[in-house]
Amino acid sequence: MALSKAPVPVIYVGPSLSQEEVARFFSPILADIRPPIRRNDLDYLPQSTKVVGIIDGVFHANLAVTPREILKALRRGLRIIGSSSMGALRAAELNPYGMEGIGTIYKMYASGEINSDAEVALIFNPNTLRSLSEPLVNIRYGLKCAYQDRVLTALERDTLLSIAKNLYYPELNYPMLLKQAQVLIAPNTIECFRAYVQKNLTALDLKRSDAIQLIEYIKKL
């Protein structure tokens, strides 16, 4: 089968969805799959690039991609779509200027339901790009689902969310959250919630599901 000569989309992705998974989603269509976006990356894209998907990005203040860089790229005629993590955050900021947003996390930022960078911040292995902590937005979603499924009461949900917000993001994960909650939440509730998370871990990964939405959207362009 002859390969298409059309410009391939550039996708910046890391801990939200593995690069191997992204490649499988696109197959047999080609895509330029890159690590989480950093400052100045957009300036060095091939001239042929037409579509850019931003899922993940580094968050250190001196390395993160800035709104100004994205605006500059939009003015060059690039179609830039964001989702899941850094992409959702920047898309909410720049949607009035032409950046597109996809997914639940983008909608949460755009509506003002969440507004902090810390919601999507996590640490990841720079070699494997695998996450080493759990982003607050995922835990927020997990608590919401557990409440809807009657695993937690509204008070227990809110208590756990308050604890999660007060944990430093590199230390945030479900085991640490439940350890910190032991003095405030009944042991049987903690065990029920732990089992609920373990059973539904993939479904509760909001970043992952939003990343898949972006991939599926770009495939159809």
C-alpha positions as protocol buffer text, in pm:
chain_id: "A"
residue {
  index: 1
  type: MET
  ca { x: 0 y: 0 z: 0 }
}
residue {
  index: 2
  type: ALA
  ca { x: 143 y: 337 z: -99 }
}
residue {
  index: 3
  type: LEU
  ca { x: 206 y: 577 z: 184 }
}
residue {
  index: 4
  type: SER
  ca { x: 22 y: 908 z: 180 }
}
residue {
  index: 5
  type: LYS
  ca { x: 231 y: 1213 z: 92 }
}
residue {
  index: 6
  type: ALA
  ca { x: 4 y: 1438 z: 295 }
}
residue {
  index: 7
  type: PRO
  ca { x: 170 y: 1619 z: 590 }
}
residue {
  index: 8
  type: VAL
  ca { x: 159 y: 1403 z: 901 }
}
residue {
  index: 9
  type: PRO
  ca { x: 21 y: 1542 z: 1228 }
}
residue {
  index: 10
  type: VAL
  ca { x: 265 y: 1610 z: 1509 }
}
residue {
  index: 11
  type: ILE
  ca { x: 156 y: 1474 z: 1849 }
}
residue {
  index: 12
  type: TYR
  ca { x: 323 y: 1570 z: 2177 }
}
residue {
  index: 13
  type: VAL
  ca { x: 246 y: 1296 z: 2427 }
}
residue {
  index: 14
  type: GLY
  ca { x: 398 y: 1119 z: 2724 }
}
residue {
  index: 15
  type: PRO
  ca { x: 247 y: 1006 z: 3052 }
}
residue {
  index: 16
  type: SER
  ca { x: -119 y: 1057 z: 2958 }
}
residue {
  index: 17
  type: LEU
  ca { x: -93 y: 790 z: 2688 }
}
residue {
  index: 18
  type: SER
  ca { x: 215 y: 593 z: 2587 }
}
residue {
  index: 19
  type: GLN
  ca { x: 374 y: 670 z: 2255 }
}
residue {
  index: 20
  type: GLU
  ca { x: 336 y: 303 z: 2159 }
}
residue {
  index: 21
  type: GLU
  ca { x: -39 y: 325 z: 2215 }
}
residue {
  index: 22
  type: VAL
  ca { x: -61 y: 642 z: 2008 }
}
residue {
  index: 23
  type: ALA
  ca { x: 125 y: 472 z: 1723 }
}
residue {
  index: 24
  type: ARG
  ca { x: -120 y: 180 z: 1735 }
}
residue {
  index: 25
  type: PHE
  ca { x: -417 y: 417 z: 1727 }
}
residue {
  index: 26
  type: PHE
  ca { x: -283 y: 589 z: 1417 }
}
residue {
  index: 27
  type: SER
  ca { x: -173 y: 275 z: 1230 }
}
residue {
  index: 28
  type: PRO
  ca { x: -161 y: 249 z: 934 }
}
residue {
  index: 29
  type: ILE
  ca { x: -181 y: 629 z: 912 }
}
residue {
  index: 30
  type: LEU
  ca { x: 148 y: 804 z: 983 }
}
residue {
  index: 31
  type: ALA
  ca { x: 202 y: 1047 z: 1268 }
}
residue {
  index: 32
  type: ASP
  ca { x: 505 y: 1228 z: 1408 }
}
residue {
  index: 33
  type: ILE
  ca { x: 489 y: 1125 z: 1774 }
}
residue {
  index: 34
  type: ARG
  ca { x: 705 y: 1334 z: 2006 }
}
residue {
  index: 35
  type: PRO
  ca { x: 774 y: 1358 z: 2382 }
}
residue {
  index: 36
  type: PRO
  ca { x: 591 y: 1613 z: 2601 }
}
residue {
  index: 37
  type: ILE
  ca { x: 616 y: 1960 z: 2452 }
}
residue {
  index: 38
  type: ARG
  ca { x: 878 y: 2202 z: 2581 }
}
residue {
  index: 39
  type: ARG
  ca { x: 939 y: 2570 z: 2530 }
}
residue {
  index: 40
  type: ASN
  ca { x: 1047 y: 2655 z: 2174 }
}
residue {
  index: 41
  type: ASP
  ca { x: 951 y: 2314 z: 2029 }
}
residue {
  index: 42
  type: LEU
  ca { x: 691 y: 2470 z: 1799 }
}
residue {
  index: 43
  type: ASP
  ca { x: 955 y: 2691 z: 1638 }
}
residue {
  index: 44
  type: TYR
  ca { x: 1140 y: 2388 z: 1503 }
}
residue {
  index: 45
  type: LEU
  ca { x: 856 y: 2195 z: 1342 }
}
residue {
  index: 46
  type: PRO
  ca { x: 894 y: 2095 z: 976 }
}
residue {
  index: 47
  type: GLN
  ca { x: 761 y: 2357 z: 736 }
}
residue {
  index: 48
  type: SER
  ca { x: 518 y: 2098 z: 602 }
}
residue {
  index: 49
  type: THR
  ca { x: 341 y: 2060 z: 939 }
}
residue {
  index: 50
  type: LYS
  ca { x: -29 y: 2149 z: 928 }
}
residue {
  index: 51
  type: VAL
  ca { x: -179 y: 1989 z: 1241 }
}
residue {
  index: 52
  type: VAL
  ca { x: -36 y: 1973 z: 1593 }
}
residue {
  index: 53
  type: GLY
  ca { x: -187 y: 1781 z: 1883 }
}
residue {
  index: 54
  type: ILE
  ca { x: -68 y: 1881 z: 2230 }
}
residue {
  index: 55
  type: ILE
  ca { x: -148 y: 1631 z: 2502 }
}
residue {
  index: 56
  type: ASP
  ca { x: 142 y: 1644 z: 2747 }
}
residue {
  index: 57
  type: GLY
  ca { x: 404 y: 1905 z: 2824 }
}
residue {
  index: 58
  type: VAL
  ca { x: 670 y: 1976 z: 3082 }
}
residue {
  index: 59
  type: PHE
  ca { x: 556 y: 2208 z: 3359 }
}
residue {
  index: 60
  type: HIS
  ca { x: 872 y: 2363 z: 3499 }
}
residue {
  index: 61
  type: ALA
  ca { x: 837 y: 2738 z: 3467 }
}
residue {
  index: 62
  type: ASN
  ca { x: 1148 y: 2785 z: 3251 }
}
residue {
  index: 63
  type: LEU
  ca { x: 1060 y: 2500 z: 3012 }
}
residue {
  index: 64
  type: ALA
  ca { x: 682 y: 2499 z: 2965 }
}
residue {
  index: 65
  type: VAL
  ca { x: 539 y: 2597 z: 2627 }
}
residue {
  index: 66
  type: THR
  ca { x: 395 y: 2946 z: 2659 }
}
residue {
  index: 67
  type: PRO
  ca { x: 67 y: 3085 z: 2527 }
}
residue {
  index: 68
  type: ARG
  ca { x: 270 y: 3335 z: 2321 }
}
residue {
  index: 69
  type: GLU
  ca { x: 451 y: 3053 z: 2138 }
}
residue {
  index: 70
  type: ILE
  ca { x: 123 y: 2884 z: 2053 }
}
residue {
  index: 71
  type: LEU
  ca { x: -26 y: 3212 z: 1934 }
}
residue {
  index: 72
  type: LYS
  ca { x: 275 y: 3262 z: 1709 }
}
residue {
  index: 73
  type: ALA
  ca { x: 228 y: 2913 z: 1563 }
}
residue {
  index: 74
  type: LEU
  ca { x: -145 y: 2972 z: 1511 }
}
residue {
  index: 75
  type: ARG
  ca { x: -65 y: 3289 z: 1319 }
}
residue {
  index: 76
  type: ARG
  ca { x: 168 y: 3084 z: 1097 }
}
residue {
  index: 77
  type: GLY
  ca { x: -138 y: 2882 z: 997 }
}
residue {
  index: 78
  type: LEU
  ca { x: -92 y: 2573 z: 1213 }
}
residue {
  index: 79
  type: ARG
  ca { x: -402 y: 2399 z: 1341 }
}
residue {
  index: 80
  type: ILE
  ca { x: -330 y: 2326 z: 1707 }
}
residue {
  index: 81
  type: ILE
  ca { x: -553 y: 2100 z: 1916 }
}
residue {
  index: 82
  type: GLY
  ca { x: -511 y: 2039 z: 2288 }
}
residue {
  index: 83
  type: SER
  ca { x: -637 y: 1781 z: 2531 }
}
residue {
  index: 84
  type: SER
  ca { x: -579 y: 1599 z: 2857 }
}
residue {
  index: 85
  type: SER
  ca { x: -295 y: 1787 z: 3026 }
}
residue {
  index: 86
  type: MET
  ca { x: -85 y: 2081 z: 2910 }
}
residue {
  index: 87
  type: GLY
  ca { x: -289 y: 2069 z: 2589 }
}
residue {
  index: 88
  type: ALA
  ca { x: -618 y: 2113 z: 2774 }
}
residue {
  index: 89
  type: LEU
  ca { x: -481 y: 2395 z: 2985 }
}
residue {
  index: 90
  type: ARG
  ca { x: -343 y: 2592 z: 2691 }
}
residue {
  index: 91
  type: ALA
  ca { x: -652 y: 2524 z: 2476 }
}
residue {
  index: 92
  type: ALA
  ca { x: -877 y: 2674 z: 2743 }
}
residue {
  index: 93
  type: GLU
  ca { x: -656 y: 2983 z: 2756 }
}
residue {
  index: 94
  type: LEU
  ca { x: -625 y: 3022 z: 2379 }
}
residue {
  index: 95
  type: ASN
  ca { x: -956 y: 2898 z: 2242 }
}
residue {
  index: 96
  type: PRO
  ca { x: -1066 y: 3256 z: 2162 }
}
residue {
  index: 97
  type: TYR
  ca { x: -756 y: 3287 z: 1942 }
}
residue {
  index: 98
  type: GLY
  ca { x: -802 y: 2967 z: 1745 }
}
residue {
  index: 99
  type: MET
  ca { x: -658 y: 2679 z: 1949 }
}
residue {
  index: 100
  type: GLU
  ca { x: -905 y: 2391 z: 1969 }
}
residue {
  index: 101
  type: GLY
  ca { x: -979 y: 2188 z: 2281 }
}
residue {
  index: 102
  type: ILE
  ca { x: -1097 y: 1830 z: 2314 }
}
residue {
  index: 103
  type: GLY
  ca { x: -1217 y: 1628 z: 2612 }
}
residue {
  index: 104
  type: THR
  ca { x: -1355 y: 1659 z: 2962 }
}
residue {
  index: 105
  type: ILE
  ca { x: -1050 y: 1822 z: 3120 }
}
residue {
  index: 106
  type: TYR
  ca { x: -1047 y: 2092 z: 2855 }
}
residue {
  index: 107
  type: LYS
  ca { x: -1416 y: 2157 z: 2925 }
}
residue {
  index: 108
  type: MET
  ca { x: -1346 y: 2174 z: 3300 }
}
residue {
  index: 109
  type: TYR
  ca { x: -1082 y: 2442 z: 3243 }
}
residue {
  index: 110
  type: ALA
  ca { x: -1291 y: 2629 z: 2986 }
}
residue {
  index: 111
  type: SER
  ca { x: -1595 y: 2639 z: 3217 }
}
residue {
  index: 112
  type: GLY
  ca { x: -1395 y: 2747 z: 3521 }
}
residue {
  index: 113
  type: GLU
  ca { x: -1469 y: 2427 z: 3712 }
}
residue {
  index: 114
  type: ILE
  ca { x: -1092 y: 2399 z: 3757 }
}
residue {
  index: 115
  type: ASN
  ca { x: -834 y: 2671 z: 3702 }
}
residue {
  index: 116
  type: SER
  ca { x: -499 y: 2564 z: 3849 }
}
residue {
  index: 117
  type: ASP
  ca { x: -202 y: 2415 z: 3662 }
}
residue {
  index: 118
  type: ALA
  ca { x: -171 y: 2182 z: 3962 }
}
residue {
  index: 119
  type: GLU
  ca { x: -483 y: 1992 z: 3852 }
}
residue {
  index: 120
  type: VAL
  ca { x: -291 y: 1823 z: 3570 }
}
residue {
  index: 121
  type: ALA
  ca { x: 62 y: 1834 z: 3712 }
}
residue {
  index: 122
  type: LEU
  ca { x: 248 y: 1511 z: 3778 }
}
residue {
  index: 123
  type: ILE
  ca { x: 600 y: 1374 z: 3768 }
}
residue {
  index: 124
  type: PHE
  ca { x: 710 y: 1118 z: 3513 }
}
residue {
  index: 125
  type: ASN
  ca { x: 1016 y: 912 z: 3428 }
}
residue {
  index: 126
  type: PRO
  ca { x: 1207 y: 1112 z: 3164 }
}
residue {
  index: 127
  type: ASN
  ca { x: 1326 y: 793 z: 2994 }
}
residue {
  index: 128
  type: THR
  ca { x: 1006 y: 588 z: 2981 }
}
residue {
  index: 129
  type: LEU
  ca { x: 762 y: 884 z: 3003 }
}
residue {
  index: 130
  type: ARG
  ca { x: 556 y: 683 z: 3252 }
}
residue {
  index: 131
  type: SER
  ca { x: 379 y: 874 z: 3528 }
}
residue {
  index: 132
  type: LEU
  ca { x: 515 y: 848 z: 3882 }
}
residue {
  index: 133
  type: SER
  ca { x: 226 y: 1029 z: 4052 }
}
residue {
  index: 134
  type: GLU
  ca { x: -146 y: 1075 z: 4002 }
}
residue {
  index: 135
  type: PRO
  ca { x: -275 y: 1411 z: 3876 }
}
residue {
  index: 136
  type: LEU
  ca { x: -530 y: 1584 z: 4094 }
}
residue {
  index: 137
  type: VAL
  ca { x: -782 y: 1600 z: 3808 }
}
residue {
  index: 138
  type: ASN
  ca { x: -783 y: 1219 z: 3787 }
}
residue {
  index: 139
  type: ILE
  ca { x: -838 y: 1186 z: 4160 }
}
residue {
  index: 140
  type: ARG
  ca { x: -1111 y: 1449 z: 4146 }
}
residue {
  index: 141
  type: TYR
  ca { x: -1282 y: 1243 z: 3874 }
}
residue {
  index: 142
  type: GLY
  ca { x: -1233 y: 919 z: 4067 }
}
residue {
  index: 143
  type: LEU
  ca { x: -1397 y: 1068 z: 4375 }
}
residue {
  index: 144
  type: LYS
  ca { x: -1686 y: 1199 z: 4166 }
}
residue {
  index: 145
  type: CYS
  ca { x: -1745 y: 854 z: 4014 }
}
residue {
  index: 146
  type: ALA
  ca { x: -1719 y: 682 z: 4352 }
}
residue {
  index: 147
  type: TYR
  ca { x: -1981 y: 919 z: 4491 }
}
residue {
  index: 148
  type: GLN
  ca { x: -2210 y: 858 z: 4193 }
}
residue {
  index: 149
  type: ASP
  ca { x: -2168 y: 482 z: 4244 }
}
residue {
  index: 150
  type: ARG
  ca { x: -2245 y: 521 z: 4615 }
}
residue {
  index: 151
  type: VAL
  ca { x: -1904 y: 407 z: 4732 }
}
residue {
  index: 152
  type: LEU
  ca { x: -1853 y: 743 z: 4908 }
}
residue {
  index: 153
  type: THR
  ca { x: -2087 y: 991 z: 5070 }
}
residue {
  index: 154
  type: ALA
  ca { x: -2071 y: 1355 z: 4967 }
}
residue {
  index: 155
  type: LEU
  ca { x: -1886 y: 1437 z: 5289 }
}
residue {
  index: 156
  type: GLU
  ca { x: -1633 y: 1158 z: 5235 }
}
residue {
  index: 157
  type: ARG
  ca { x: -1581 y: 1267 z: 4874 }
}
residue {
  index: 158
  type: ASP
  ca { x: -1522 y: 1627 z: 4978 }
}
residue {
  index: 159
  type: THR
  ca { x: -1292 y: 1526 z: 5263 }
}
residue {
  index: 160
  type: LEU
  ca { x: -1075 y: 1315 z: 5034 }
}
residue {
  index: 161
  type: LEU
  ca { x: -1063 y: 1590 z: 4773 }
}
residue {
  index: 162
  type: SER
  ca { x: -951 y: 1841 z: 5036 }
}
residue {
  index: 163
  type: ILE
  ca { x: -672 y: 1607 z: 5144 }
}
residue {
  index: 164
  type: ALA
  ca { x: -565 y: 1553 z: 4783 }
}
residue {
  index: 165
  type: LYS
  ca { x: -549 y: 1927 z: 4719 }
}
residue {
  index: 166
  type: ASN
  ca { x: -313 y: 1970 z: 5014 }
}
residue {
  index: 167
  type: LEU
  ca { x: -67 y: 1704 z: 4898 }
}
residue {
  index: 168
  type: TYR
  ca { x: 233 y: 1820 z: 4696 }
}
residue {
  index: 169
  type: TYR
  ca { x: 178 y: 1696 z: 4341 }
}
residue {
  index: 170
  type: PRO
  ca { x: 490 y: 1472 z: 4314 }
}
residue {
  index: 171
  type: GLU
  ca { x: 364 y: 1283 z: 4621 }
}
residue {
  index: 172
  type: LEU
  ca { x: 2 y: 1257 z: 4512 }
}
residue {
  index: 173
  type: ASN
  ca { x: -136 y: 910 z: 4441 }
}
residue {
  index: 174
  type: TYR
  ca { x: -420 y: 696 z: 4570 }
}
residue {
  index: 175
  type: PRO
  ca { x: -215 y: 506 z: 4834 }
}
residue {
  index: 176
  type: MET
  ca { x: -81 y: 832 z: 4980 }
}
residue {
  index: 177
  type: LEU
  ca { x: -429 y: 989 z: 4973 }
}
residue {
  index: 178
  type: LEU
  ca { x: -581 y: 697 z: 5163 }
}
residue {
  index: 179
  type: LYS
  ca { x: -294 y: 689 z: 5409 }
}
residue {
  index: 180
  type: GLN
  ca { x: -351 y: 1056 z: 5490 }
}
residue {
  index: 181
  type: ALA
  ca { x: -727 y: 994 z: 5519 }
}
residue {
  index: 182
  type: GLN
  ca { x: -706 y: 723 z: 5785 }
}
residue {
  index: 183
  type: VAL
  ca { x: -780 y: 959 z: 6074 }
}
residue {
  index: 184
  type: LEU
  ca { x: -1082 y: 1114 z: 5899 }
}
residue {
  index: 185
  type: ILE
  ca { x: -1246 y: 832 z: 5702 }
}
residue {
  index: 186
  type: ALA
  ca { x: -1375 y: 501 z: 5843 }
}
residue {
  index: 187
  type: PRO
  ca { x: -1148 y: 201 z: 5767 }
}
residue {
  index: 188
  type: ASN
  ca { x: -1420 y: 7 z: 5585 }
}
residue {
  index: 189
  type: THR
  ca { x: -1489 y: 305 z: 5358 }
}
residue {
  index: 190
  type: ILE
  ca { x: -1120 y: 340 z: 5279 }
}
residue {
  index: 191
  type: GLU
  ca { x: -1101 y: -28 z: 5185 }
}
residue {
  index: 192
  type: CYS
  ca { x: -1415 y: -6 z: 4970 }
}
residue {
  index: 193
  type: PHE
  ca { x: -1277 y: 297 z: 4787 }
}
residue {
  index: 194
  type: ARG
  ca { x: -937 y: 131 z: 4743 }
}
residue {
  index: 195
  type: ALA
  ca { x: -1103 y: -174 z: 4586 }
}
residue {
  index: 196
  type: TYR
  ca { x: -1320 y: 51 z: 4366 }
}
residue {
  index: 197
  type: VAL
  ca { x: -1015 y: 234 z: 4232 }
}
residue {
  index: 198
  type: GLN
  ca { x: -822 y: -87 z: 4167 }
}
residue {
  index: 199
  type: LYS
  ca { x: -1115 y: -236 z: 3977 }
}
residue {
  index: 200
  type: ASN
  ca { x: -1176 y: 77 z: 3767 }
}
residue {
  index: 201
  type: LEU
  ca { x: -828 y: 225 z: 3737 }
}
residue {
  index: 202
  type: THR
  ca { x: -829 y: 263 z: 3358 }
}
residue {
  index: 203
  type: ALA
  ca { x: -1184 y: 399 z: 3346 }
}
residue {
  index: 204
  type: LEU
  ca { x: -1095 y: 656 z: 3613 }
}
residue {
  index: 205
  type: ASP
  ca { x: -792 y: 780 z: 3417 }
}
residue {
  index: 206
  type: LEU
  ca { x: -947 y: 1094 z: 3273 }
}
residue {
  index: 207
  type: LYS
  ca { x: -622 y: 1210 z: 3118 }
}
residue {
  index: 208
  type: ARG
  ca { x: -593 y: 887 z: 2922 }
}
residue {
  index: 209
  type: SER
  ca { x: -950 y: 895 z: 2793 }
}
residue {
  index: 210
  type: ASP
  ca { x: -914 y: 1259 z: 2686 }
}
residue {
  index: 211
  type: ALA
  ca { x: -589 y: 1180 z: 2507 }
}
residue {
  index: 212
  type: ILE
  ca { x: -763 y: 903 z: 2313 }
}
residue {
  index: 213
  type: GLN
  ca { x: -1038 y: 1147 z: 2216 }
}
residue {
  index: 214
  type: LEU
  ca { x: -777 y: 1381 z: 2070 }
}
residue {
  index: 215
  type: ILE
  ca { x: -613 y: 1099 z: 1873 }
}
residue {
  index: 216
  type: GLU
  ca { x: -945 y: 983 z: 1732 }
}
residue {
  index: 217
  type: TYR
  ca { x: -1036 y: 1341 z: 1640 }
}
residue {
  index: 218
  type: ILE
  ca { x: -710 y: 1407 z: 1457 }
}
residue {
  index: 219
  type: LYS
  ca { x: -732 y: 1076 z: 1270 }
}
residue {
  index: 220
  type: LYS
  ca { x: -1055 y: 1198 z: 1109 }
}
residue {
  index: 221
  type: LEU
  ca { x: -913 y: 1530 z: 987 }
}
